[in-house]
Coordinates of N, CA and C and ligand atoms in Angstrom, one line a residue:
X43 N -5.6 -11.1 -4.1 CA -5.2 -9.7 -3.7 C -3.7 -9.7 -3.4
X44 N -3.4 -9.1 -4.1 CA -1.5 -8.6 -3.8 C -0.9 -8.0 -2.7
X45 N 0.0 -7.9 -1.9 CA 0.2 -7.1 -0.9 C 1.4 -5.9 -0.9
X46 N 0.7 -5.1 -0.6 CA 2.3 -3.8 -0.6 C 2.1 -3.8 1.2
X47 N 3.8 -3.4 1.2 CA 4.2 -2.7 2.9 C 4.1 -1.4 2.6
X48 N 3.1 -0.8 3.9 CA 3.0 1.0 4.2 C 3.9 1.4 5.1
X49 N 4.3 1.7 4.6 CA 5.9 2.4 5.3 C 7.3 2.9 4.7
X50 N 7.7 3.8 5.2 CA 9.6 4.2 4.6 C 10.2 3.6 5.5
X51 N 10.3 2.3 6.5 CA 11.3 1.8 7.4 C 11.7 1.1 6.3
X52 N 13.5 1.2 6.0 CA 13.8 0.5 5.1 C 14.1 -1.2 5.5
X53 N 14.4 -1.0 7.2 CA 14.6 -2.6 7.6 C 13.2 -3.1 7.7
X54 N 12.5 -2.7 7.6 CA 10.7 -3.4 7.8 C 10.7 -3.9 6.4
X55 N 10.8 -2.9 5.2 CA 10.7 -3.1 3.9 C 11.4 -4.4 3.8
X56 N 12.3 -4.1 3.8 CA 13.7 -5.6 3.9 C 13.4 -6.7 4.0
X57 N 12.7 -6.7 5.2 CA 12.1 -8.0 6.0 C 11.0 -8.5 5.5
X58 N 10.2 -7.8 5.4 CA 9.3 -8.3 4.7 C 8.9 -8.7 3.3
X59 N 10.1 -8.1 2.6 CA 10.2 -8.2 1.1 C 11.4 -9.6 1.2
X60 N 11.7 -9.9 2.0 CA 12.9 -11.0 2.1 C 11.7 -12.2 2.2
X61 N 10.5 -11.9 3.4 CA 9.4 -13.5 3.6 C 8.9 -13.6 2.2
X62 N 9.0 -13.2 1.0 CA 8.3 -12.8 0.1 C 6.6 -12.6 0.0
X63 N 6.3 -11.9 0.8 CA 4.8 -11.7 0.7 C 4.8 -10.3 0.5
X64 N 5.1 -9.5 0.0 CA 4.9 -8.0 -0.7 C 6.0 -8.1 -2.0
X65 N 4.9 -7.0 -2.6 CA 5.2 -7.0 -3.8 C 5.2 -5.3 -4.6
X66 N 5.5 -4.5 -3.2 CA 5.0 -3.2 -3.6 C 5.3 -2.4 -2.8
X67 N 5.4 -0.6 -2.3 CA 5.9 -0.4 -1.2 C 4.8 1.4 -1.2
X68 N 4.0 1.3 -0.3 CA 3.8 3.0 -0.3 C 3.9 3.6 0.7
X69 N 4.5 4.8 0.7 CA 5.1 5.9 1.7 C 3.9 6.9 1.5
X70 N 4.3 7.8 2.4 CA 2.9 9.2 2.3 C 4.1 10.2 3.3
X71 N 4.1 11.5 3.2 CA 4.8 12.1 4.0 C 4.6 12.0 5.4
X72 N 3.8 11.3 5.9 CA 4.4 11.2 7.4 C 4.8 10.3 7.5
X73 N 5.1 9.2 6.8 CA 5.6 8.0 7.0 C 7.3 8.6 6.9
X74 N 7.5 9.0 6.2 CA 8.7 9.5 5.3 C 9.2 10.2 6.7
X75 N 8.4 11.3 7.1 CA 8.9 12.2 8.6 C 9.3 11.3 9.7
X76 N 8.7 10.2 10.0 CA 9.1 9.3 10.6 C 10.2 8.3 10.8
X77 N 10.8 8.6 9.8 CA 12.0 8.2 9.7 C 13.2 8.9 9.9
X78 N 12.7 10.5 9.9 CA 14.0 11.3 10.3 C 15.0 11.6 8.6
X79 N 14.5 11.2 7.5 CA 16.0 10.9 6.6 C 15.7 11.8 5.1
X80 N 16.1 11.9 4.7 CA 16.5 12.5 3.1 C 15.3 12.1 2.3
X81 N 14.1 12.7 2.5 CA 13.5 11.4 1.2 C 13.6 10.5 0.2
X82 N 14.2 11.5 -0.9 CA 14.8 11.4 -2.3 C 15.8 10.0 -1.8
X83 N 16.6 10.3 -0.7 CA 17.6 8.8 -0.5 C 16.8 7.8 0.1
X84 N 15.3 7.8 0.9 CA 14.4 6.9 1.3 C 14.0 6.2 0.1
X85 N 13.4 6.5 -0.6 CA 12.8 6.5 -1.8 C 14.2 5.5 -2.5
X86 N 14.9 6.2 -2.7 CA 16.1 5.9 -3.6 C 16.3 4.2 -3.3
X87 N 16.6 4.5 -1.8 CA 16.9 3.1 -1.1 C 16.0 1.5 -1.4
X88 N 14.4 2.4 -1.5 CA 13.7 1.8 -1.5 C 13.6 0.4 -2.8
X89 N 13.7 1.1 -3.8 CA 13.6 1.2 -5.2 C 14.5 0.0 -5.2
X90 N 16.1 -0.1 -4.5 CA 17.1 -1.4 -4.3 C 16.1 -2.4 -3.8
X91 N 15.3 -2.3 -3.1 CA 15.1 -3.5 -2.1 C 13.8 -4.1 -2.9
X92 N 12.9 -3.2 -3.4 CA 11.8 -4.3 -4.1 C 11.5 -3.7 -5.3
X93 N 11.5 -4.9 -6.3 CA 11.0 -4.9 -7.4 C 9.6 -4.7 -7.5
X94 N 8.9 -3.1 -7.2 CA 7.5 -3.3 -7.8 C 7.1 -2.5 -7.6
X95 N 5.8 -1.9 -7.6 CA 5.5 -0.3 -7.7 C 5.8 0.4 -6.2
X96 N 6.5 1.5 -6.4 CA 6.5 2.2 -5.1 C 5.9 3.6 -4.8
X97 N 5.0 3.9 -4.5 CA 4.6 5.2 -4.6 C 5.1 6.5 -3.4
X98 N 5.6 7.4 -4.1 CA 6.2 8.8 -3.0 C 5.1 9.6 -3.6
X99 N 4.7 10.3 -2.6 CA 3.7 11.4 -2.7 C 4.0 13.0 -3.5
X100 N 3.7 13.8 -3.4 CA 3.9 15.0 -3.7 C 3.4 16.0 -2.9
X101 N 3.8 17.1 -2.6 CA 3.1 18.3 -1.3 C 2.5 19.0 -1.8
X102 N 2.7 20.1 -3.1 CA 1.9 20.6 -3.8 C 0.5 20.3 -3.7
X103 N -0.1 21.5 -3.7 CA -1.6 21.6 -4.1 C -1.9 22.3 -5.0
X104 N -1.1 22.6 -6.2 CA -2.1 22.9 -7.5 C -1.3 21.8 -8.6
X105 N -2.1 21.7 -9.7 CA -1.7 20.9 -10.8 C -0.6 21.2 -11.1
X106 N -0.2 22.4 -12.0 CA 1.3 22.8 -12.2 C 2.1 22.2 -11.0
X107 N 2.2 22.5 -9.5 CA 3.2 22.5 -8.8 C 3.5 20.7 -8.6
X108 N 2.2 20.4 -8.6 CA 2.4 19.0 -8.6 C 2.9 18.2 -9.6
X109 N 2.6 18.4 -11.2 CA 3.3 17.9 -11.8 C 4.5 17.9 -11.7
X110 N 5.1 19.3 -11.8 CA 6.5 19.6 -11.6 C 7.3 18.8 -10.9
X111 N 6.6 18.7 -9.5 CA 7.0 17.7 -8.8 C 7.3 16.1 -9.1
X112 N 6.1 15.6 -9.7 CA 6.4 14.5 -10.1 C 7.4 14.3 -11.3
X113 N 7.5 15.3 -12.1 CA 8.5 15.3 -12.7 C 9.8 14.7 -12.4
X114 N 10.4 15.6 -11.6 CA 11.0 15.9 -10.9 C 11.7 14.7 -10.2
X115 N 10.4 14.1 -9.4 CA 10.9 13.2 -9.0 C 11.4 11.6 -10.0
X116 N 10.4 11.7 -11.3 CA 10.7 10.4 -11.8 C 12.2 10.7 -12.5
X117 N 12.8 12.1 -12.6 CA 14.2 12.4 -13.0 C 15.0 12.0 -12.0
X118 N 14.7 12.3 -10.7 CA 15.9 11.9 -9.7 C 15.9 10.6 -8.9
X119 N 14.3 9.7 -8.9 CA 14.5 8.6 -8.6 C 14.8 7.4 -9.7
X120 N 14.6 7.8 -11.3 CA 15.1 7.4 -12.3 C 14.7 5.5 -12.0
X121 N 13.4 5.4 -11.7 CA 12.7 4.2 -11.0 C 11.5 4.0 -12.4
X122 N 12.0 2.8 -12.7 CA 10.9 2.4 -13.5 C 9.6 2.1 -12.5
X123 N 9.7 1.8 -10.9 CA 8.5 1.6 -10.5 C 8.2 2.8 -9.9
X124 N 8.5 3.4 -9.9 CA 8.2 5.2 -9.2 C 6.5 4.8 -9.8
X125 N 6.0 5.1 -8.4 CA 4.4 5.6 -8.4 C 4.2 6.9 -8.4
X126 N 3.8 8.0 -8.4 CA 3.3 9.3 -7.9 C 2.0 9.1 -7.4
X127 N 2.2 9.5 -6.0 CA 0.8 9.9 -5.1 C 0.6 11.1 -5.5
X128 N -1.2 11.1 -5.4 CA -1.2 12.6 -5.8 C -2.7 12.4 -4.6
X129 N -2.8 14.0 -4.6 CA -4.1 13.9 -2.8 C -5.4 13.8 -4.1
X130 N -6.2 13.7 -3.6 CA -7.6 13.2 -4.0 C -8.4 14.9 -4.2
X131 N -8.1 15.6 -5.3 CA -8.4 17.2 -5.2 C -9.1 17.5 -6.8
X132 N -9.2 18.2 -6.9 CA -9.7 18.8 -8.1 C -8.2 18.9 -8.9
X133 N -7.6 19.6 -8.4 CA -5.9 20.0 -9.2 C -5.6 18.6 -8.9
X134 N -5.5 17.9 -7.9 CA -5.0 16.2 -8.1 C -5.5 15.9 -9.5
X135 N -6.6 15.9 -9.6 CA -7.4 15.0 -10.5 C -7.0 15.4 -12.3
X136 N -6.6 17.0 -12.1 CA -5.9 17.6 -13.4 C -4.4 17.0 -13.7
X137 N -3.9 17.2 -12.3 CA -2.3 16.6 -12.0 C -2.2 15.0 -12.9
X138 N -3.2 14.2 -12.4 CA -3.5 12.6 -12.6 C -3.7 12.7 -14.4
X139 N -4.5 13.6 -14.9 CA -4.5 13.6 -16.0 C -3.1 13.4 -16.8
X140 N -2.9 14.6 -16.5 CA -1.5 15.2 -17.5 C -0.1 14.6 -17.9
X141 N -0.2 13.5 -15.7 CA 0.8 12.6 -16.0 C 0.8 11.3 -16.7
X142 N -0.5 11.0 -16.6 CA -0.9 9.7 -17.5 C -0.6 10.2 -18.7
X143 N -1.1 11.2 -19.5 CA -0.5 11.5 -21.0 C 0.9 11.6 -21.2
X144 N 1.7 12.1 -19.6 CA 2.9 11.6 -20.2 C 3.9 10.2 -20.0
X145 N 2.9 9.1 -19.4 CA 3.3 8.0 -19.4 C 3.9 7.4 -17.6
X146 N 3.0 8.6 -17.1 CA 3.9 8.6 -15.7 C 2.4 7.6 -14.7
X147 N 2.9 7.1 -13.7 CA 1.7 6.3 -13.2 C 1.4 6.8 -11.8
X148 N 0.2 6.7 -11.6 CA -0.8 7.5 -10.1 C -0.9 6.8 -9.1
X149 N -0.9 7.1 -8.1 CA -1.8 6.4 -7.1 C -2.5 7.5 -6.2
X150 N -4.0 7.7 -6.8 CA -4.9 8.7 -6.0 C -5.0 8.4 -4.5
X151 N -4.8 9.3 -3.9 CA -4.8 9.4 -2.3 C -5.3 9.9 -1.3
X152 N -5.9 9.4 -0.3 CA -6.8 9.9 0.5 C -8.8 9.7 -0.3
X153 N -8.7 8.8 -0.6 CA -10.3 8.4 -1.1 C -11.1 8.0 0.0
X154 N -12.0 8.9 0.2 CA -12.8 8.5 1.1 C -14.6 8.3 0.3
X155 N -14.6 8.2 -0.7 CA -15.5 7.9 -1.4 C -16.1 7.2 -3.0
X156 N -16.9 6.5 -2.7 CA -16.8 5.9 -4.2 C -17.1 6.9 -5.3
X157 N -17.5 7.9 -5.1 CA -17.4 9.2 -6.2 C -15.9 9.5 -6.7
X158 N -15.7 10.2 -5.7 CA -13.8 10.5 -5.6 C -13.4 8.7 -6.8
X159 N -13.5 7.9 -6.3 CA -12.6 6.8 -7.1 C -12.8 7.3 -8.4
X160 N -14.1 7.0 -8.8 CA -14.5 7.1 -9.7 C -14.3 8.3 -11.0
X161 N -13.9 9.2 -10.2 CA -13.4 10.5 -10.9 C -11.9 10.3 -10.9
X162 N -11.4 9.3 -10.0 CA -9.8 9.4 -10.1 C -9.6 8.4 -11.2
X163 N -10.0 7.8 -11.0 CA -9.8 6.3 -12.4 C -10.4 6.8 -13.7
X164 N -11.8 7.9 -13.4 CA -11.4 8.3 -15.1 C -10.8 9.5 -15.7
X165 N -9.8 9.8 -14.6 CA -8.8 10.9 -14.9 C -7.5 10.2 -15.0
X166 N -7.7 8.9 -15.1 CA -6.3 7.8 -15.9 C -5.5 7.5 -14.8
X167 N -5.7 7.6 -12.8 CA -5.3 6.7 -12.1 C -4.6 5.5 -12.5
X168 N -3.6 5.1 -12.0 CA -3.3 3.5 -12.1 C -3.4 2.5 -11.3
X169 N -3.6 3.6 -9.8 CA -4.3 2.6 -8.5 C -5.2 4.3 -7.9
X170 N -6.2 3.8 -7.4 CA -7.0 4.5 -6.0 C -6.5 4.2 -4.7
X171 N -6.6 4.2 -3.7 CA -6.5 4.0 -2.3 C -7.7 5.1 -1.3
X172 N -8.3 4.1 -1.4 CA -10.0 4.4 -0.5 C -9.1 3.9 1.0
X173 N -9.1 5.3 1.8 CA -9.0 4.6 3.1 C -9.5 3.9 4.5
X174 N -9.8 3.1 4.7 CA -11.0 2.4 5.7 C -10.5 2.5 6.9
X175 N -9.3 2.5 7.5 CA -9.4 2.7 9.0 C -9.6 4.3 9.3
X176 N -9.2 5.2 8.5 CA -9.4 6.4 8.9 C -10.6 7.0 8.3
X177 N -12.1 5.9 8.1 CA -13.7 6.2 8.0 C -13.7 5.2 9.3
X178 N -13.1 4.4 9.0 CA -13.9 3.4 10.8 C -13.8 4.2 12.0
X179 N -12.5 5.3 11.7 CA -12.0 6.2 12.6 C -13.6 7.3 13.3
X180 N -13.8 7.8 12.3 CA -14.7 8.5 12.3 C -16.7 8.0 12.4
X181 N -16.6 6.5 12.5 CA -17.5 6.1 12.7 C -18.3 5.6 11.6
X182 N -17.9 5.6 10.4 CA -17.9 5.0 8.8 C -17.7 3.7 8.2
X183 N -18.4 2.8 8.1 CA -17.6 1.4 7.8 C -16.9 1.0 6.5
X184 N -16.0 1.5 6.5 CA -14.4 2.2 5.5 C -14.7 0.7 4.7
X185 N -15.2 -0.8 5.3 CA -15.1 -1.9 4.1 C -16.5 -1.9 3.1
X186 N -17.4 -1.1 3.4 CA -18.4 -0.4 2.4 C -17.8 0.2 1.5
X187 N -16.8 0.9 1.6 CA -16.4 1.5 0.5 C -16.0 0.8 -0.8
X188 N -14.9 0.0 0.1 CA -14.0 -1.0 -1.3 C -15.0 -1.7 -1.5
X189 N -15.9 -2.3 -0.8 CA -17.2 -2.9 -2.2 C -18.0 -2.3 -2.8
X190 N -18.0 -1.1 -2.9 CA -18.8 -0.1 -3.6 C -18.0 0.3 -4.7
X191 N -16.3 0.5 -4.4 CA -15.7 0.6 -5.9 C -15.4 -0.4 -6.3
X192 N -15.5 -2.1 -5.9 CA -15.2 -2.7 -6.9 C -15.9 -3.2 -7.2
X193 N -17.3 -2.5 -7.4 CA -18.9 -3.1 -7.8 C -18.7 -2.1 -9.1
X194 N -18.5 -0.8 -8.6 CA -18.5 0.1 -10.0 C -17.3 -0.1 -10.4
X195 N -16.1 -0.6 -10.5 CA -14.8 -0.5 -11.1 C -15.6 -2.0 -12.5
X196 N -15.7 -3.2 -11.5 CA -16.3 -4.2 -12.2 C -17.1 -3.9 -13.6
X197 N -18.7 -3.5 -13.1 CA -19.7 -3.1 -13.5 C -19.3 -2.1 -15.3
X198 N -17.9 -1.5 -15.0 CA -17.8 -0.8 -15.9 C -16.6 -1.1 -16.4
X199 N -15.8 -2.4 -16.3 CA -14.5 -2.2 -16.5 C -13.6 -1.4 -16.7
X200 N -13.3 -0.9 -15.4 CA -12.4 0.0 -15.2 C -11.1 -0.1 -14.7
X201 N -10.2 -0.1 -15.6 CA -9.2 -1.4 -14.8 C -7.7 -0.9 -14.0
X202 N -8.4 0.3 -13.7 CA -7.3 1.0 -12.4 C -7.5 0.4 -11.1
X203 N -6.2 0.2 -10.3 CA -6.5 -1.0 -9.6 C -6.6 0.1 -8.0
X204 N -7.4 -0.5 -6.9 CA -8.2 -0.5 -6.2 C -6.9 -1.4 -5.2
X205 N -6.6 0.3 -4.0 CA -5.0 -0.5 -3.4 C -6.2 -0.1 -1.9
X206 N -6.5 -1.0 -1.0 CA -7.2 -0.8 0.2 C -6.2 0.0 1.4
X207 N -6.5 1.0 1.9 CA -5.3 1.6 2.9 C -5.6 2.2 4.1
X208 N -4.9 2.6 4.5 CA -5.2 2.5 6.0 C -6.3 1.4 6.2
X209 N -4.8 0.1 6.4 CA -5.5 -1.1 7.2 C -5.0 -1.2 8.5
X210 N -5.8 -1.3 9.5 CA -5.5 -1.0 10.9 C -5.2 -2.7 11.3
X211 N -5.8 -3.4 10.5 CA -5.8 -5.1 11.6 C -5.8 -6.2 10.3
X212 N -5.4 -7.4 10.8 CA -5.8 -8.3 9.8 C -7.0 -8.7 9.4
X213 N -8.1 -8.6 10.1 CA -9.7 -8.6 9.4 C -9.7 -7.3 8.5
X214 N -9.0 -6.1 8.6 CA -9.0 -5.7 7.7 C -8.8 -5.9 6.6
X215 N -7.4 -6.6 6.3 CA -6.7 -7.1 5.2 C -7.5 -8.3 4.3
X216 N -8.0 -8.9 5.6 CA -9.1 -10.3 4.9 C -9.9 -9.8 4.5
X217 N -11.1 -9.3 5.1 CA -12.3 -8.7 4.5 C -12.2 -7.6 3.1
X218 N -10.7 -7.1 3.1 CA -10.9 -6.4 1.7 C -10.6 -7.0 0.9
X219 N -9.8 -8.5 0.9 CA -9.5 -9.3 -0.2 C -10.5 -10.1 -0.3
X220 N -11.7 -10.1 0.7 CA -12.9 -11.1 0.3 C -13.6 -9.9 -0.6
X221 N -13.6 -8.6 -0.4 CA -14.6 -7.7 -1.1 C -13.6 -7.4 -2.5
X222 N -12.7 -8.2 -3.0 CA -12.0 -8.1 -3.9 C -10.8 -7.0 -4.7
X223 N -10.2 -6.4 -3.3 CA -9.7 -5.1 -3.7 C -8.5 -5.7 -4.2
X224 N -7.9 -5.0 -5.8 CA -6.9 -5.7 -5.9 C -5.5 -6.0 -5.2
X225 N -5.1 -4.8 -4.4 CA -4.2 -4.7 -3.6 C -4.7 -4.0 -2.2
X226 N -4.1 -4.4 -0.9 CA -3.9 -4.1 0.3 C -2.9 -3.7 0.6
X227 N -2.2 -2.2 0.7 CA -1.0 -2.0 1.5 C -1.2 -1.6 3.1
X228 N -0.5 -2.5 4.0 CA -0.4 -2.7 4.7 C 0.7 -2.3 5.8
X229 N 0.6 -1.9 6.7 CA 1.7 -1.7 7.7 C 2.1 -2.7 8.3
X230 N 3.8 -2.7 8.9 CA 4.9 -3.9 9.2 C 4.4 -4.5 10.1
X231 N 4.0 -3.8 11.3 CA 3.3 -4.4 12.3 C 1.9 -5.5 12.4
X232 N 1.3 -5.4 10.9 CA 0.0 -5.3 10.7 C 0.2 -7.0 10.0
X233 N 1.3 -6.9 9.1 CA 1.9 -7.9 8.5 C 2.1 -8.8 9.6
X234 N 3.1 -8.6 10.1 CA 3.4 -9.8 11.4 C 2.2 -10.3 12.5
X235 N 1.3 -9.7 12.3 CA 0.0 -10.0 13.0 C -0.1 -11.0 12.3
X236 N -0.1 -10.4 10.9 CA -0.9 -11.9 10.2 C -0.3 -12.9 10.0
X237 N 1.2 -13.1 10.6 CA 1.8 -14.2 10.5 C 1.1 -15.3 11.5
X238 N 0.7 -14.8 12.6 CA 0.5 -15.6 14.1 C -0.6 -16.1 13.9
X239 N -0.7 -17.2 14.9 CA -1.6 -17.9 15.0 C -1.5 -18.8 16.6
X240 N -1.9 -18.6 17.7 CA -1.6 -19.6 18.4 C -1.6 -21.0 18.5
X241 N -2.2 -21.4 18.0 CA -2.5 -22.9 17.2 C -1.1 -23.3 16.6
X242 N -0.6 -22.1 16.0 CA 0.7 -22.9 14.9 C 1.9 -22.5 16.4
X243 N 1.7 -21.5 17.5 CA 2.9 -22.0 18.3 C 2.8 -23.1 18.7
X244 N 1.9 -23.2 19.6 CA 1.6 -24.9 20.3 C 1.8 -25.5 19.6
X245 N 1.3 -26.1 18.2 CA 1.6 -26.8 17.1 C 3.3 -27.2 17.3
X246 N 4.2 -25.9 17.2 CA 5.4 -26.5 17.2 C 6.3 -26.8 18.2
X247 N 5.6 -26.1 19.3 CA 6.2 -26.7 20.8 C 6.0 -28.1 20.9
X248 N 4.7 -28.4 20.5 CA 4.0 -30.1 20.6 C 5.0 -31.2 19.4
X249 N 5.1 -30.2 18.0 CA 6.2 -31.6 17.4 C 7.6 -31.3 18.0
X250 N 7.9 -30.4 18.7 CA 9.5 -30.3 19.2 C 9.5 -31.2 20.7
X251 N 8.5 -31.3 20.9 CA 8.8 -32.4 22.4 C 9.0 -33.6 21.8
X252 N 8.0 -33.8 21.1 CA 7.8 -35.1 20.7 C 8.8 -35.8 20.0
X253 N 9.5 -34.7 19.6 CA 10.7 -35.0 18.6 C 11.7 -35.7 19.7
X254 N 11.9 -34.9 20.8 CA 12.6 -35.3 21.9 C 12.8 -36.7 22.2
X255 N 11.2 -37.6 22.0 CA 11.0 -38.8 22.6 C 11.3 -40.2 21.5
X256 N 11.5 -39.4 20.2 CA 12.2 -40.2 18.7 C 13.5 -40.6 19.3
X257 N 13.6 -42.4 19.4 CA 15.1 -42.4 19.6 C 16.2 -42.1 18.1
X258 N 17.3 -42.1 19.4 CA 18.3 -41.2 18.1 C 19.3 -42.2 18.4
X259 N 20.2 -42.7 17.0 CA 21.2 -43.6 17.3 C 22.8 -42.4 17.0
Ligands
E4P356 C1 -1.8 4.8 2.0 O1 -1.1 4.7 1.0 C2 -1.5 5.5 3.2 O2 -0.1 5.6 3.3 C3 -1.9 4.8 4.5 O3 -2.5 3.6 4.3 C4 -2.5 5.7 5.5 O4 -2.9 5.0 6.6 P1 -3.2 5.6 8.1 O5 -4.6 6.0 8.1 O6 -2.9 4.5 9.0 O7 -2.2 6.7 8.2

């Protein structure tokens, strides 16, 4: 399972694209609001720091307005990895078509169901994003989902790839890479969870004493 960072913090991005464990970056407009900044120059920024797919959303809610948009956008972020998010809608699903015929790449958004995937990947998606903390939210066990589409993704070879989102924790992150989703984007905070271990502090407090007691000439 591959990892993207969920976020427009460009020093988070940074950082974590510096440990080398991401390989990808997705924003959504509140992430974007959150930063206070220019999008078009969030995005822009972004695009310098990692080599890999990055997805910016679109606001529109009909086909036309959305394409336009993505248009639009792959003209002014001029990003070979420019993703286009598009919401998980009927006009999404038209939008997802139109751009794949023109060679432009999706990532369907806000999936809360293996139907929904399923309609987005055969409207020429290039990633889904089924979201699990915001069904765990509601009382839903969001990691039923991603094994339900990568049972049907499998089952039919369908090889739009399956990004797991809204991950709230690192058993998140594990459990959807044991249920096989190809990618996990992840939040910065979410990431550095998964670095720790208390075992590995003590571990290094215990060889730095010991190091102490090595004579030294
Ligand atoms: C996915 O691409 C979304 O940006 C994200 O995972 C949403 O997560 P949230 O439910 O924590 O807002």
């Amino acid at each position: 399972m591959k990892i993207f960072v969920d976020t427009a913090n460009v020093d988070y991005i940074r950082e974590v694209n510096d440990m080398g464990v991401i390989c990808g970056v997705t924003t959504n407009p509140s992430l974007i609001a959150k930063e206070g900044k220019n999008f078009i120059d969030v995005v822009k920024e972004i695009t310098t720091i990692v080599d890999g797919p990055i997805s910016a959303e679109v606001i529109s809610l009909d086909t036309e307005g959305m394409v336009k948009e993505a248009e639009e956008l792959v003209k002014t972020i001029n990003n070979k990895n420019l993703v286009i998010k598009i919401p998980m809608t009927p006009a999404g699903l038209g939008a997802v078509k139109q751009l794949t015929a023109k060679g432009i790449k999706t990532n369907v958004t806000l999936i809360f169901s293996a139907a929904q995937a399923l309609l987005a990947a055969r409207a020429g998606a290039t990633y889904v994003s089924p979201f699990l903390g915001r069904l765990d939210d509601v009382g839903q066990t969001g990691m039923t989902l991603i094994e339900e589409i990568v049972e049907i993704f499998d089952i039919h070879a369908i090889d739009t790839e399956i990004i797991a989102a809204s991950i709230r924790t690192p058993i998140h992150a594990i459990e959807a890479a044991r249920c096989g989703a190809h990618i996990a984007t992840i939040p910065y905070p979410v990431i550095m969870q998964m670095t720790k271990h208390p075992l590995t502090d003590i571990g290094i407090d215990r060889f730095l004493k010991d190091w102490e007691t090595v004579p030294k000439d």
